[in-house]
Coordinates of C-alpha atoms in Angstrom, one line a residue:
Chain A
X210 CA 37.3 25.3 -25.9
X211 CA 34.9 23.4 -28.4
X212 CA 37.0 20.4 -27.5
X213 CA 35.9 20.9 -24.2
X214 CA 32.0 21.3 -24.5
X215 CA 31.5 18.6 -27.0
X216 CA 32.8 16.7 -24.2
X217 CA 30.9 18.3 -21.3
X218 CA 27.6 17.6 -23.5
X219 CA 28.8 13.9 -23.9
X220 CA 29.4 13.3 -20.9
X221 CA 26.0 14.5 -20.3
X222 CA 24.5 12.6 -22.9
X223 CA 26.4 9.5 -21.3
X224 CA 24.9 9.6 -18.1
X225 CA 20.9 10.2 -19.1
X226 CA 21.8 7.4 -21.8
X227 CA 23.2 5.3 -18.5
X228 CA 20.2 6.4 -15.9
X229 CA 17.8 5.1 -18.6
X230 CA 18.9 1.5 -18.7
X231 CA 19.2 1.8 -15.1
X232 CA 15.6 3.1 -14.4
X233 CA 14.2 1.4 -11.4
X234 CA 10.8 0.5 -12.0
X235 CA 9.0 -1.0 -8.7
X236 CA 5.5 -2.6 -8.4
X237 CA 4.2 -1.6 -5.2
X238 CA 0.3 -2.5 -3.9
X239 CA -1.4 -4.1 -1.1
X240 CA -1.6 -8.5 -1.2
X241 CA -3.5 -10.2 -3.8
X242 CA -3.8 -7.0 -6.1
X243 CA -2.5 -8.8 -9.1
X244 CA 1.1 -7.3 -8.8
X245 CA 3.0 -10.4 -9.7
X246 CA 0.6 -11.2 -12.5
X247 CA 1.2 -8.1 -14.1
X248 CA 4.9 -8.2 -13.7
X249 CA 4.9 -11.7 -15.2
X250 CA 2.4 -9.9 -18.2
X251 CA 5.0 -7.0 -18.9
X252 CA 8.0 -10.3 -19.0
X253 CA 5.8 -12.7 -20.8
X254 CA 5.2 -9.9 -23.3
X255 CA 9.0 -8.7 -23.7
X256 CA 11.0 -11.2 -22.3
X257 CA 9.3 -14.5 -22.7
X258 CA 9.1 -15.8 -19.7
X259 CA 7.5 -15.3 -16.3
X260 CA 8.8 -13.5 -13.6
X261 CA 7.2 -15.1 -10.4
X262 CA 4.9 -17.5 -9.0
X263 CA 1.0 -16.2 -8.4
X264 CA -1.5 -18.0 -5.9
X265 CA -5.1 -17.1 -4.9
X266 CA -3.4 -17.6 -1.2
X267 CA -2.5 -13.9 -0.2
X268 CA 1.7 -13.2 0.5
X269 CA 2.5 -15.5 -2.1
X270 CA 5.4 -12.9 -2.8
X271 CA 7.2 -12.8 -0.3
X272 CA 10.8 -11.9 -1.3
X273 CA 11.7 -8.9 -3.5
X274 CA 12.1 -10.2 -7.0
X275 CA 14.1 -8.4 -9.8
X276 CA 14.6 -8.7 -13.5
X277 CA 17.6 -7.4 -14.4
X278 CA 17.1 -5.7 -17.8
X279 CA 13.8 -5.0 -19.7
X280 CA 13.4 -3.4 -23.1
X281 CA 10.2 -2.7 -24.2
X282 CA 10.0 -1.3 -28.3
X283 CA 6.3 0.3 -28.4
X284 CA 4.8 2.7 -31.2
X285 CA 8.2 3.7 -32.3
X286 CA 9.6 4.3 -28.6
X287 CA 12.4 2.2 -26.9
X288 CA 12.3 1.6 -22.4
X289 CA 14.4 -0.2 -20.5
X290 CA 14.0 -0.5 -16.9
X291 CA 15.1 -3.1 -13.9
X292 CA 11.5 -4.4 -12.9
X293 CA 11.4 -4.9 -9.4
X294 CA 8.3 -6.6 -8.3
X295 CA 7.7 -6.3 -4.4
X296 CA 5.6 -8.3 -1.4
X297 CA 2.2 -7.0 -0.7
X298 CA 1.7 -4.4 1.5
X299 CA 0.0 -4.5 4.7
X300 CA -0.2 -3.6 8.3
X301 CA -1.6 -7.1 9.9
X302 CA -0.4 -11.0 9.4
X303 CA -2.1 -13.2 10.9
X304 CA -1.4 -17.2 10.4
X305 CA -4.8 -18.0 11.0
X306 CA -5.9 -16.0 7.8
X307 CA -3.9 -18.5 5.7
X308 CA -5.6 -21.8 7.0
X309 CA -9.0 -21.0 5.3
X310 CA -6.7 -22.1 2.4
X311 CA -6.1 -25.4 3.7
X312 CA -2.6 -25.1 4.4
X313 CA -1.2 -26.8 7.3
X314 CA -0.6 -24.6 10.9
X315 CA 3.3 -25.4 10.3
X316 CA 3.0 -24.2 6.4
X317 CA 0.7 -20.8 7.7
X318 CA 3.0 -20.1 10.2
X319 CA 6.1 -20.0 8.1
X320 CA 4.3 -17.9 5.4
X321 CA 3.1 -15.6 8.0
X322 CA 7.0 -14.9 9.2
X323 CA 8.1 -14.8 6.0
X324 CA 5.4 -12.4 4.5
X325 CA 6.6 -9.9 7.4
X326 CA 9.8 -10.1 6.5
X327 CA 9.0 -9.4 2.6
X328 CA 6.9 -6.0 4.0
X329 CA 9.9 -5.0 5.9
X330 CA 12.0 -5.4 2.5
X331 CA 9.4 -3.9 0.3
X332 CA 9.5 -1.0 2.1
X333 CA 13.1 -0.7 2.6
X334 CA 13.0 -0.7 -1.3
X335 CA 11.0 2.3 -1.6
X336 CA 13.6 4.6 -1.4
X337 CA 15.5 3.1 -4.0
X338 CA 13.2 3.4 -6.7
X339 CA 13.0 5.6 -9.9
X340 CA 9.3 5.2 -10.8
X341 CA 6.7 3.1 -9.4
X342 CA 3.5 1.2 -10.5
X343 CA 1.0 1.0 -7.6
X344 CA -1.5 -2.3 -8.4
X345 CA -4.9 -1.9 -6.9
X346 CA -7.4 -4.2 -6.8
X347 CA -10.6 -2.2 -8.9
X348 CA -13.1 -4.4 -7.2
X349 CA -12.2 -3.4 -3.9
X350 CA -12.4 -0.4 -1.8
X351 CA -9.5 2.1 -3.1
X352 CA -9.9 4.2 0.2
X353 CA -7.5 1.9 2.0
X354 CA -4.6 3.1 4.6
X355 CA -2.3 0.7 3.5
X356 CA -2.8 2.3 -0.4
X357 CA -2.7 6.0 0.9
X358 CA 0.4 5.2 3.0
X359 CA 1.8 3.8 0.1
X360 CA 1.1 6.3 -2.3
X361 CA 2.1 9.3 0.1
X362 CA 5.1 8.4 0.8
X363 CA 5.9 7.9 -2.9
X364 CA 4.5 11.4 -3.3
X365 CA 6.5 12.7 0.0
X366 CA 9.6 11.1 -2.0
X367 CA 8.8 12.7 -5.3
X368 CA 8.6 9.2 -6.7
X369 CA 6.4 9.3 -10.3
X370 CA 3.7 7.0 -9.5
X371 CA 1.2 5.4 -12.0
X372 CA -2.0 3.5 -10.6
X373 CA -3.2 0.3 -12.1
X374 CA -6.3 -0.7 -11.5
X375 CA -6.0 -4.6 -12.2
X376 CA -9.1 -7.2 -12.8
X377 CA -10.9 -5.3 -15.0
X378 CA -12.2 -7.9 -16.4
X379 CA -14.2 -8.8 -13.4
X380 CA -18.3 -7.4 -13.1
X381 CA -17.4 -5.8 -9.8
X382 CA -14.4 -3.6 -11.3
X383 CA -14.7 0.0 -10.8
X384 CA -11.8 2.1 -12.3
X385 CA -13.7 5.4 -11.8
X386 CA -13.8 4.7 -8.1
X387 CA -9.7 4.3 -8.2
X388 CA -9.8 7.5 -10.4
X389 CA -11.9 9.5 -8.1
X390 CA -9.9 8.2 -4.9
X391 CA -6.6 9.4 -6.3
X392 CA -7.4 12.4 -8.7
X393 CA -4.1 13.4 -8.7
X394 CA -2.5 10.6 -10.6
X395 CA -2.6 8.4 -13.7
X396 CA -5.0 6.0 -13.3
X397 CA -5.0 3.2 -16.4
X398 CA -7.7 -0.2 -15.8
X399 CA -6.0 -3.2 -16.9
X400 CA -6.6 -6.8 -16.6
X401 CA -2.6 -8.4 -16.2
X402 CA -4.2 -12.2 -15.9
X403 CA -5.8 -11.7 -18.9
X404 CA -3.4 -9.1 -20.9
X405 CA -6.5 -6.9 -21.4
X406 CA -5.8 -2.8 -22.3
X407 CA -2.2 -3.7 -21.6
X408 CA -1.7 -1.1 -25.3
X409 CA -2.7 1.9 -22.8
X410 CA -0.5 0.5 -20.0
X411 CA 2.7 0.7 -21.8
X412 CA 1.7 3.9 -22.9
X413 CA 1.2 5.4 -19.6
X414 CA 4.3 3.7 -18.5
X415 CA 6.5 5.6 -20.9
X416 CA 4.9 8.6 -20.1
X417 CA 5.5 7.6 -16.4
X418 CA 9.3 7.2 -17.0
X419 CA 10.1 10.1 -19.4
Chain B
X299 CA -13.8 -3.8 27.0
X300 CA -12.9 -1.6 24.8
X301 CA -10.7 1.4 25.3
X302 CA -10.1 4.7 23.1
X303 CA -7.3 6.6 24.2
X304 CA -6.9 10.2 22.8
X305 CA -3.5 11.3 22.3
X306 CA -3.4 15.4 21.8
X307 CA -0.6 16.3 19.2
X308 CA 1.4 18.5 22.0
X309 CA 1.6 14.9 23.2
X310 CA 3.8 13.9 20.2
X311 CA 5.1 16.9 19.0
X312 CA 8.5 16.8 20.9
X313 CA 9.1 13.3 20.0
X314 CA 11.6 12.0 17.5
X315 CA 9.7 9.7 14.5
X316 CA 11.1 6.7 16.1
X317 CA 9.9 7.7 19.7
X318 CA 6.5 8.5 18.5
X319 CA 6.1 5.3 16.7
X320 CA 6.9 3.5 19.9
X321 CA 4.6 5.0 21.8
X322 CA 1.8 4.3 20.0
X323 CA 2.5 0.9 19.6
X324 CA 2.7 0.6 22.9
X325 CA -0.5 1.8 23.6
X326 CA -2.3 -0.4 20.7
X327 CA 0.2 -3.3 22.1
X328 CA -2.2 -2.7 25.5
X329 CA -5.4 -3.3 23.0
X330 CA -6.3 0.1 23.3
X331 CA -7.6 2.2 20.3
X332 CA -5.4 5.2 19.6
X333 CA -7.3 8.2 18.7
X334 CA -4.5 10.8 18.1
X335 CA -4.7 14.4 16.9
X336 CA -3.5 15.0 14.0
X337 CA -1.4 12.9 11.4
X338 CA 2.3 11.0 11.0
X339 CA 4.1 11.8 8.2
X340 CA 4.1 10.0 5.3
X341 CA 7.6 8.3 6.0
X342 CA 6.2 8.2 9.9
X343 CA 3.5 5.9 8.9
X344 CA 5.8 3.7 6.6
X345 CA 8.1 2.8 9.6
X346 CA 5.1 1.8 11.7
X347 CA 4.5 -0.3 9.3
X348 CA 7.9 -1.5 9.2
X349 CA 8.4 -1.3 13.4
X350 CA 4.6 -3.2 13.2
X351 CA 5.7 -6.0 11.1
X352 CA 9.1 -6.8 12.9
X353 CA 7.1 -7.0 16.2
X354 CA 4.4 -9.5 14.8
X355 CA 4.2 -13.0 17.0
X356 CA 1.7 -15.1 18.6
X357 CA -0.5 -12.5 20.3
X358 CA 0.1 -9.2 18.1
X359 CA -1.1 -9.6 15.0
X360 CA -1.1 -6.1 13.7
X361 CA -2.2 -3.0 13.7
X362 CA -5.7 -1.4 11.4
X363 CA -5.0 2.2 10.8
X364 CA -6.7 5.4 9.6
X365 CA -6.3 8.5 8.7
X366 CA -8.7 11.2 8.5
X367 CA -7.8 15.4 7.3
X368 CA -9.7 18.2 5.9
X369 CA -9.5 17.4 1.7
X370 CA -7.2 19.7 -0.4
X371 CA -9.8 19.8 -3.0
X372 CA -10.5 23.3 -4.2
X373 CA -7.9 25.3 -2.1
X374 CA -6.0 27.7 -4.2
X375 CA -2.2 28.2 -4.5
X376 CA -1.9 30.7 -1.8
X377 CA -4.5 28.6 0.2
X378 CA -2.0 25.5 0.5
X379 CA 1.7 27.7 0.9
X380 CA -0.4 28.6 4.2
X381 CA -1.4 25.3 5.3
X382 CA 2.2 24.1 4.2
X383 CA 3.8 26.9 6.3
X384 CA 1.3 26.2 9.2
X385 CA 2.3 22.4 9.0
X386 CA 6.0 23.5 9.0
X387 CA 5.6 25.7 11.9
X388 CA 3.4 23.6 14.1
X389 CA 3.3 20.0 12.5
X390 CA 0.6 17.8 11.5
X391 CA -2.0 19.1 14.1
X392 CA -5.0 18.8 11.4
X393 CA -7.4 15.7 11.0
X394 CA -7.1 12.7 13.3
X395 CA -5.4 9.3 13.6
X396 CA -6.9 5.9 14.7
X397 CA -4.6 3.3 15.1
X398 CA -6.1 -0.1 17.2
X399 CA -5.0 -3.6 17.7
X400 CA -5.5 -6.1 14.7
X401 CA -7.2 -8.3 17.3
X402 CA -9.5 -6.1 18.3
X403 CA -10.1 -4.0 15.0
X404 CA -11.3 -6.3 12.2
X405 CA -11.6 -4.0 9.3
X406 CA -11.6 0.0 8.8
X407 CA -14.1 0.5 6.0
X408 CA -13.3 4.4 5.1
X409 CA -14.9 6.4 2.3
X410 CA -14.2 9.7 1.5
X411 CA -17.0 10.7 3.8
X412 CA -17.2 8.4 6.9
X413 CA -15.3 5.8 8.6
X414 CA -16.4 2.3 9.7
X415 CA -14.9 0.3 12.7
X416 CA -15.6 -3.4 12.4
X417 CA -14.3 -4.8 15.7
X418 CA -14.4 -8.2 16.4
X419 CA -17.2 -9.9 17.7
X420 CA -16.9 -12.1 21.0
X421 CA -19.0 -15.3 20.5
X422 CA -20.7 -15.2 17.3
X423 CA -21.8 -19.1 18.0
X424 CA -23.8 -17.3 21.3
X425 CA -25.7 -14.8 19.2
X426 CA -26.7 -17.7 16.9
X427 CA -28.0 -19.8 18.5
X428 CA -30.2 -17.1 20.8
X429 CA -31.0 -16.0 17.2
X430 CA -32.9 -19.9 16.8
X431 CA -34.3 -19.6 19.8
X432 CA -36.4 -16.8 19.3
X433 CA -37.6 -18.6 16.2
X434 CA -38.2 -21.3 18.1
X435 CA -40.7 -19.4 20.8
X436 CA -42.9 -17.5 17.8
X437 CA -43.3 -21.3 16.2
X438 CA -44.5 -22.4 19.7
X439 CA -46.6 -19.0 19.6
X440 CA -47.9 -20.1 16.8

Protein backbone atom coordinates (compact mmCIF):
# COMPACT_ATOMS: atom_id res chain seq x y z
CA UNK A 1 0.00 0.00 0.00
CA UNK A 2 2.94 2.44 0.89
CA UNK A 3 4.65 0.94 -2.14
CA UNK A 4 1.86 2.19 -4.02
CA UNK A 5 1.62 5.95 -2.89
CA UNK A 6 5.25 6.58 -2.85
CA UNK A 7 4.70 5.87 -6.39
CA UNK A 8 1.47 7.66 -7.05
CA UNK A 9 3.25 10.84 -5.45
CA UNK A 10 6.27 10.22 -7.85
CA UNK A 11 4.64 9.97 -10.53
CA UNK A 12 3.18 13.11 -9.57
CA UNK A 13 6.28 14.72 -8.77
CA UNK A 14 7.52 13.47 -12.35
CA UNK A 15 5.12 15.13 -14.35
CA UNK A 16 5.09 18.88 -12.58
CA UNK A 17 9.09 18.26 -12.72
CA UNK A 18 8.41 17.47 -16.70
CA UNK A 19 5.62 20.40 -17.36
CA UNK A 20 8.23 22.82 -15.90
CA UNK A 21 10.97 22.20 -18.45
CA UNK A 22 8.26 22.21 -20.88
CA UNK A 23 6.58 25.60 -19.96
CA UNK A 24 5.71 27.43 -23.04
CA UNK A 25 6.56 30.91 -22.65
CA UNK A 26 5.21 33.13 -25.74
CA UNK A 27 5.95 36.83 -26.46
CA UNK A 28 2.92 38.18 -27.93
CA UNK A 29 2.42 42.27 -28.77
CA UNK A 30 1.52 44.40 -31.70
CA UNK A 31 4.76 45.28 -34.57
CA UNK A 32 7.60 47.20 -33.56
CA UNK A 33 6.91 46.88 -29.72
CA UNK A 34 10.42 45.59 -29.02
CA UNK A 35 9.34 41.87 -28.76
CA UNK A 36 12.27 40.35 -30.52
CA UNK A 37 14.63 42.68 -28.66
CA UNK A 38 13.58 41.49 -25.49
CA UNK A 39 13.62 37.91 -26.48
CA UNK A 40 17.13 38.33 -27.81
CA UNK A 41 17.82 40.23 -24.04
CA UNK A 42 16.38 37.17 -21.98
CA UNK A 43 18.97 34.74 -24.56
CA UNK A 44 21.81 37.15 -24.61
CA UNK A 45 21.50 37.12 -20.77
CA UNK A 46 21.15 33.18 -20.29
CA UNK A 47 22.05 31.68 -23.32
CA UNK A 48 24.65 33.83 -24.99
CA UNK A 49 23.44 34.47 -27.99
CA UNK A 50 20.59 36.15 -29.85
CA UNK A 51 17.50 34.80 -30.77
CA UNK A 52 16.37 36.86 -33.94
CA UNK A 53 16.98 39.63 -36.14
CA UNK A 54 15.39 43.28 -35.12
CA UNK A 55 14.84 46.20 -37.72
CA UNK A 56 13.22 49.74 -37.27
CA UNK A 57 11.13 48.42 -40.54
CA UNK A 58 7.85 47.06 -38.81
CA UNK A 59 7.15 42.80 -39.49
CA UNK A 60 10.62 42.18 -39.39
CA UNK A 61 9.39 38.86 -37.52
CA UNK A 62 7.66 37.26 -39.57
CA UNK A 63 7.90 33.49 -38.78
CA UNK A 64 7.41 32.05 -35.24
CA UNK A 65 10.77 31.58 -33.70
CA UNK A 66 11.52 29.16 -30.82
CA UNK A 67 14.35 28.41 -28.44
CA UNK A 68 14.24 25.21 -27.36
CA UNK A 69 15.35 25.15 -23.79
CA UNK A 70 15.99 28.22 -21.42
CA UNK A 71 17.18 28.10 -17.79
CA UNK A 72 17.31 31.09 -16.02
CA UNK A 73 19.13 30.70 -12.16
CA UNK A 74 17.88 34.12 -10.38
CA UNK A 75 17.98 35.04 -6.45
CA UNK A 76 18.23 31.46 -5.58
CA UNK A 77 15.29 30.29 -7.99
CA UNK A 78 15.76 27.95 -11.15
CA UNK A 79 13.08 28.46 -14.69
CA UNK A 80 13.13 26.82 -17.62
CA UNK A 81 10.85 27.53 -20.33
CA UNK A 82 10.68 27.03 -24.38
CA UNK A 83 10.64 30.89 -25.47
CA UNK A 84 8.59 31.24 -28.28
CA UNK A 85 8.94 34.69 -29.75
CA UNK A 86 5.93 35.56 -32.24
CA UNK A 87 5.16 38.08 -35.45
CA UNK A 88 3.54 41.30 -34.48
CA UNK A 89 0.11 41.55 -34.18
CA UNK A 90 -2.17 43.47 -36.26
CA UNK A 91 -5.29 43.83 -38.22
CA UNK A 92 -3.95 45.81 -41.54
CA UNK A 93 -0.81 45.19 -44.07
CA UNK A 94 -0.34 47.33 -46.30
CA UNK A 95 2.90 47.17 -48.86
CA UNK A 96 2.86 50.73 -49.23
CA UNK A 97 3.56 51.26 -45.46
CA UNK A 98 6.96 49.55 -45.94
CA UNK A 99 8.31 51.77 -48.91
CA UNK A 100 8.71 54.87 -46.54
CA UNK A 101 11.63 52.54 -45.59
CA UNK A 102 13.14 52.63 -48.93
CA UNK A 103 12.65 49.18 -49.75
CA UNK A 104 11.91 48.22 -53.13
CA UNK A 105 7.91 47.59 -54.34
CA UNK A 106 9.09 43.78 -55.03
CA UNK A 107 10.97 43.60 -51.45
CA UNK A 108 7.45 45.47 -49.68
CA UNK A 109 5.29 43.30 -51.33
CA UNK A 110 6.93 40.09 -50.21
CA UNK A 111 7.18 41.35 -46.63
CA UNK A 112 3.64 42.33 -46.76
CA UNK A 113 2.61 38.45 -47.73
CA UNK A 114 4.80 37.14 -45.58
CA UNK A 115 3.93 39.32 -42.40
CA UNK A 116 0.19 37.95 -42.94
CA UNK A 117 1.19 34.78 -42.93
CA UNK A 118 3.36 35.21 -39.58
CA UNK A 119 -0.15 36.88 -37.90
CA UNK A 120 -2.06 33.84 -39.04
CA UNK A 121 0.72 31.69 -37.28
CA UNK A 122 1.10 33.77 -34.23
CA UNK A 123 -2.30 33.41 -33.58
CA UNK A 124 -2.64 29.83 -34.21
CA UNK A 125 0.06 29.66 -31.52
CA UNK A 126 -1.95 31.16 -28.92
CA UNK A 127 -3.62 28.28 -27.81
CA UNK A 128 -0.60 26.42 -27.33
CA UNK A 129 0.88 28.45 -24.85
CA UNK A 130 1.55 28.10 -21.08
CA UNK A 131 2.22 31.67 -20.06
CA UNK A 132 2.61 34.66 -22.09
CA UNK A 133 4.55 38.11 -22.12
CA UNK A 134 2.56 40.80 -23.92
CA UNK A 135 5.32 43.69 -25.15
CA UNK A 136 3.78 47.12 -25.43
CA UNK A 137 5.25 49.90 -26.69
CA UNK A 138 5.10 52.64 -23.36
CA UNK A 139 5.36 55.55 -25.69
CA UNK A 140 2.36 54.70 -27.53
CA UNK A 141 -1.27 54.62 -26.96
CA UNK A 142 -2.01 51.31 -24.76
CA UNK A 143 -5.77 51.56 -25.60
CA UNK A 144 -5.29 49.76 -28.77
CA UNK A 145 -7.72 46.87 -30.32
CA UNK A 146 -5.18 44.88 -31.52
CA UNK A 147 -3.58 44.89 -27.57
CA UNK A 148 -7.17 44.33 -26.05
CA UNK A 149 -7.89 41.50 -28.53
CA UNK A 150 -4.72 40.17 -27.62
CA UNK A 151 -4.94 40.31 -24.09
CA UNK A 152 -8.69 39.01 -23.94
CA UNK A 153 -8.33 36.24 -25.52
CA UNK A 154 -5.38 35.25 -23.34
CA UNK A 155 -7.70 36.11 -20.43
CA UNK A 156 -10.75 34.12 -22.23
CA UNK A 157 -8.08 31.15 -22.38
CA UNK A 158 -6.94 31.50 -18.80
CA UNK A 159 -3.53 32.09 -20.17
CA UNK A 160 -1.24 34.00 -17.18
CA UNK A 161 -0.28 37.05 -18.91
CA UNK A 162 2.49 39.58 -17.79
CA UNK A 163 2.70 43.12 -19.63
CA UNK A 164 5.97 44.69 -20.56
CA UNK A 165 6.06 47.91 -21.16
CA UNK A 166 9.29 48.21 -23.34
CA UNK A 167 11.42 51.59 -24.22
CA UNK A 168 11.49 52.97 -21.10
CA UNK A 169 14.31 54.53 -21.65
CA UNK A 170 12.68 56.82 -24.10
CA UNK A 171 11.28 60.65 -22.63
CA UNK A 172 7.88 59.82 -24.10
CA UNK A 173 7.50 56.37 -21.95
CA UNK A 174 4.55 56.19 -19.81
CA UNK A 175 4.31 52.87 -17.82
CA UNK A 176 1.45 54.29 -15.58
CA UNK A 177 -0.63 54.81 -18.71
CA UNK A 178 -0.03 50.83 -19.60
CA UNK A 179 -0.78 50.21 -15.73
CA UNK A 180 -3.99 52.13 -15.73
CA UNK A 181 -5.10 50.58 -19.16
CA UNK A 182 -4.80 47.06 -17.91
CA UNK A 183 -5.32 47.27 -14.08
CA UNK A 184 -5.84 43.79 -13.84
CA UNK A 185 -2.48 42.56 -14.66
CA UNK A 186 1.29 42.78 -13.92
CA UNK A 187 2.60 45.52 -15.55
CA UNK A 188 6.81 45.72 -15.20
CA UNK A 189 8.63 48.97 -17.54
CA UNK A 190 11.62 47.61 -19.03
CA UNK A 191 13.96 48.79 -21.63
CA UNK A 192 15.01 45.08 -23.64
CA UNK A 193 17.46 47.27 -26.14
CA UNK A 194 19.14 48.58 -23.44
CA UNK A 195 18.77 45.61 -20.60
CA UNK A 196 17.35 48.34 -18.31
CA UNK A 197 15.12 46.94 -14.92
CA UNK A 198 15.45 43.60 -16.64
CA UNK A 199 16.18 42.43 -12.31
CA UNK A 200 12.22 43.21 -11.86
CA UNK A 201 11.46 41.44 -15.17
CA UNK A 202 12.79 38.09 -14.24
CA UNK A 203 11.19 38.54 -11.09
CA UNK A 204 7.76 39.02 -12.38
CA UNK A 205 8.37 36.27 -14.86
CA UNK A 206 8.83 33.72 -12.16
CA UNK A 207 6.01 34.84 -10.45
CA UNK A 208 4.22 34.68 -13.85
CA UNK A 209 5.13 30.96 -14.29
CA UNK A 210 4.78 29.59 -10.75
CA UNK B 1 -18.96 58.66 -49.53
CA UNK B 2 -18.92 57.25 -46.60
CA UNK B 3 -21.37 54.60 -45.26
CA UNK B 4 -22.10 53.36 -41.57
CA UNK B 5 -24.08 50.43 -41.45
CA UNK B 6 -25.67 49.46 -38.15
CA UNK B 7 -25.93 45.84 -37.49
CA UNK B 8 -28.49 45.10 -34.39
CA UNK B 9 -27.19 41.99 -32.36
CA UNK B 10 -30.62 39.92 -33.17
CA UNK B 11 -28.83 40.36 -36.50
CA UNK B 12 -25.92 38.14 -35.36
CA UNK B 13 -27.06 36.30 -32.70
CA UNK B 14 -28.15 33.13 -34.63
CA UNK B 15 -25.03 32.95 -36.48
CA UNK B 16 -22.13 30.46 -36.00
CA UNK B 17 -18.57 32.46 -35.11
CA UNK B 18 -17.49 31.71 -38.49
CA UNK B 19 -20.77 32.96 -40.24
CA UNK B 20 -20.66 36.09 -38.31
CA UNK B 21 -17.20 36.87 -39.14
CA UNK B 22 -18.03 36.64 -42.73
CA UNK B 23 -20.61 38.74 -42.75
CA UNK B 24 -18.97 41.51 -41.47
CA UNK B 25 -16.19 41.26 -43.65
CA UNK B 26 -18.31 41.43 -46.27
CA UNK B 27 -19.89 44.39 -45.42
CA UNK B 28 -16.35 46.26 -44.50
CA UNK B 29 -15.11 44.37 -47.92
CA UNK B 30 -18.04 46.93 -49.55
CA UNK B 31 -16.05 49.93 -47.70
CA UNK B 32 -18.75 50.33 -45.41
CA UNK B 33 -18.25 51.08 -41.70
CA UNK B 34 -19.79 48.48 -39.44
CA UNK B 35 -21.39 49.82 -36.44
CA UNK B 36 -22.73 46.58 -34.70
CA UNK B 37 -24.45 46.15 -31.34
CA UNK B 38 -22.75 44.68 -29.07
CA UNK B 39 -19.29 42.71 -28.97
CA UNK B 40 -17.49 39.35 -30.59
CA UNK B 41 -16.02 37.23 -28.32
CA UNK B 42 -12.66 37.33 -27.49
CA UNK B 43 -11.76 34.16 -29.65
CA UNK B 44 -14.48 35.82 -32.29
CA UNK B 45 -12.30 38.75 -32.71
CA UNK B 46 -9.04 36.69 -32.94
CA UNK B 47 -10.31 34.77 -36.02
CA UNK B 48 -11.21 38.00 -37.84
CA UNK B 49 -8.09 38.74 -37.43
CA UNK B 50 -6.99 35.54 -38.76
CA UNK B 51 -9.96 35.39 -41.64
CA UNK B 52 -8.73 39.39 -42.20
CA UNK B 53 -5.16 38.55 -42.81
CA UNK B 54 -5.74 35.45 -45.15
CA UNK B 55 -7.90 37.74 -47.32
CA UNK B 56 -5.37 40.65 -47.57
CA UNK B 57 -4.38 41.49 -51.55
CA UNK B 58 -4.21 44.43 -53.73
CA UNK B 59 -7.31 46.28 -52.79
CA UNK B 60 -8.10 45.05 -49.12
CA UNK B 61 -5.73 46.13 -47.00
CA UNK B 62 -7.34 45.45 -43.69
CA UNK B 63 -9.60 46.08 -41.33
CA UNK B 64 -9.36 49.15 -38.09
CA UNK B 65 -11.44 47.81 -35.27
CA UNK B 66 -13.03 48.96 -31.93
CA UNK B 67 -14.60 48.06 -29.27
CA UNK B 68 -16.49 50.02 -26.93
CA UNK B 69 -18.64 48.42 -23.36
CA UNK B 70 -19.77 49.76 -20.15
CA UNK B 71 -16.31 49.31 -17.69
CA UNK B 72 -16.33 46.58 -15.00
CA UNK B 73 -14.74 48.92 -12.68
CA UNK B 74 -16.41 48.97 -9.33
CA UNK B 75 -19.20 46.27 -9.86
CA UNK B 76 -19.28 43.91 -7.04
CA UNK B 77 -19.22 40.09 -7.08
CA UNK B 78 -22.90 39.59 -7.30
CA UNK B 79 -23.01 42.55 -9.79
CA UNK B 80 -20.75 40.62 -12.52
CA UNK B 81 -22.45 36.68 -11.86
CA UNK B 82 -25.49 38.87 -13.28
CA UNK B 83 -23.93 40.40 -16.21
CA UNK B 84 -22.13 36.98 -16.75
CA UNK B 85 -25.45 35.15 -16.61
CA UNK B 86 -27.14 37.93 -18.73
CA UNK B 87 -24.26 37.48 -21.35
CA UNK B 88 -24.86 33.67 -21.23
CA UNK B 89 -28.44 33.99 -21.72
CA UNK B 90 -28.56 36.63 -24.34
CA UNK B 91 -24.89 37.12 -25.63
CA UNK B 92 -22.78 40.00 -25.98
CA UNK B 93 -25.70 42.63 -26.56
CA UNK B 94 -23.75 45.44 -24.41
CA UNK B 95 -21.40 48.22 -25.85
CA UNK B 96 -20.85 48.51 -29.62
CA UNK B 97 -18.52 47.43 -32.34
CA UNK B 98 -16.94 49.45 -35.27
CA UNK B 99 -15.21 47.57 -37.72
CA UNK B 100 -14.31 49.75 -41.24
CA UNK B 101 -12.14 49.28 -44.16
CA UNK B 102 -8.29 49.91 -43.63
CA UNK B 103 -8.63 52.08 -46.68
CA UNK B 104 -10.99 54.14 -45.57
CA UNK B 105 -10.24 54.12 -41.73
CA UNK B 106 -6.73 55.47 -41.06
CA UNK B 107 -6.33 55.15 -37.42
CA UNK B 108 -8.87 54.60 -34.35
CA UNK B 109 -7.43 56.73 -31.61
CA UNK B 110 -9.59 55.30 -28.38
CA UNK B 111 -9.14 56.42 -24.84
CA UNK B 112 -10.87 55.11 -22.07
CA UNK B 113 -13.38 57.89 -22.61
CA UNK B 114 -13.88 58.66 -26.36
CA UNK B 115 -13.10 57.30 -29.64
CA UNK B 116 -11.46 58.98 -32.64
CA UNK B 117 -12.04 58.02 -36.35
CA UNK B 118 -9.25 59.23 -38.58
CA UNK B 119 -10.38 58.43 -42.09
CA UNK B 120 -8.43 59.15 -44.91
CA UNK B 121 -8.38 62.26 -46.56
CA UNK B 122 -9.07 62.45 -50.42
CA UNK B 123 -6.51 64.98 -51.94
CA UNK B 124 -4.48 66.42 -49.33
CA UNK B 125 -2.23 68.15 -52.31
CA UNK B 126 -5.88 70.15 -53.13
CA UNK B 127 -6.36 71.45 -49.67
CA UNK B 128 -2.73 72.66 -49.84
CA UNK B 129 -2.41 74.47 -52.21
CA UNK B 130 -6.10 76.33 -51.65
CA UNK B 131 -4.44 76.70 -48.22
CA UNK B 132 -1.41 79.14 -50.27
CA UNK B 133 -3.83 80.66 -51.96
CA UNK B 134 -5.61 82.33 -49.38
CA UNK B 135 -2.22 83.49 -48.16
CA UNK B 136 -1.70 84.63 -51.28
CA UNK B 137 -5.05 87.07 -51.53
CA UNK B 138 -4.43 88.75 -47.75
CA UNK B 139 -0.66 89.55 -49.12
CA UNK B 140 -2.40 91.12 -52.21
CA UNK B 141 -4.89 92.68 -49.49
CA UNK B 142 -2.15 93.95 -48.04
Amino acid sequence: MIKIIKNFIKRILNQLFKKRGHIKLGIYGPPNSGKTTLANRICKDWLGEEMGAVSKIPHETREVQVKEKITIKFKNKELSFKLIDTPGITTRIDYEDFLKYKISEKKAKERAKEATRGIIEAIKWLEDMDCVIVVLDATENPYSQVNITIIGNLAARKIPVLIVANKIDLKKAKIKKVEAAFPQYDVVGVSAEYGNNMEEFYESLYRLVK
Amino acid sequence: MLTLQFVPYDEIEDLNSDQRIRKLLRMVKDEKIVLMQGRLKPEEETNLIETTMGGINRTFKGIEMCTIYPEEKGIEILGKLRKGMAQFLVGHREGITIIGPANIIKEIRRDPNKIQLLTTIPSPRKRKSVKSKSVKKVKRRK
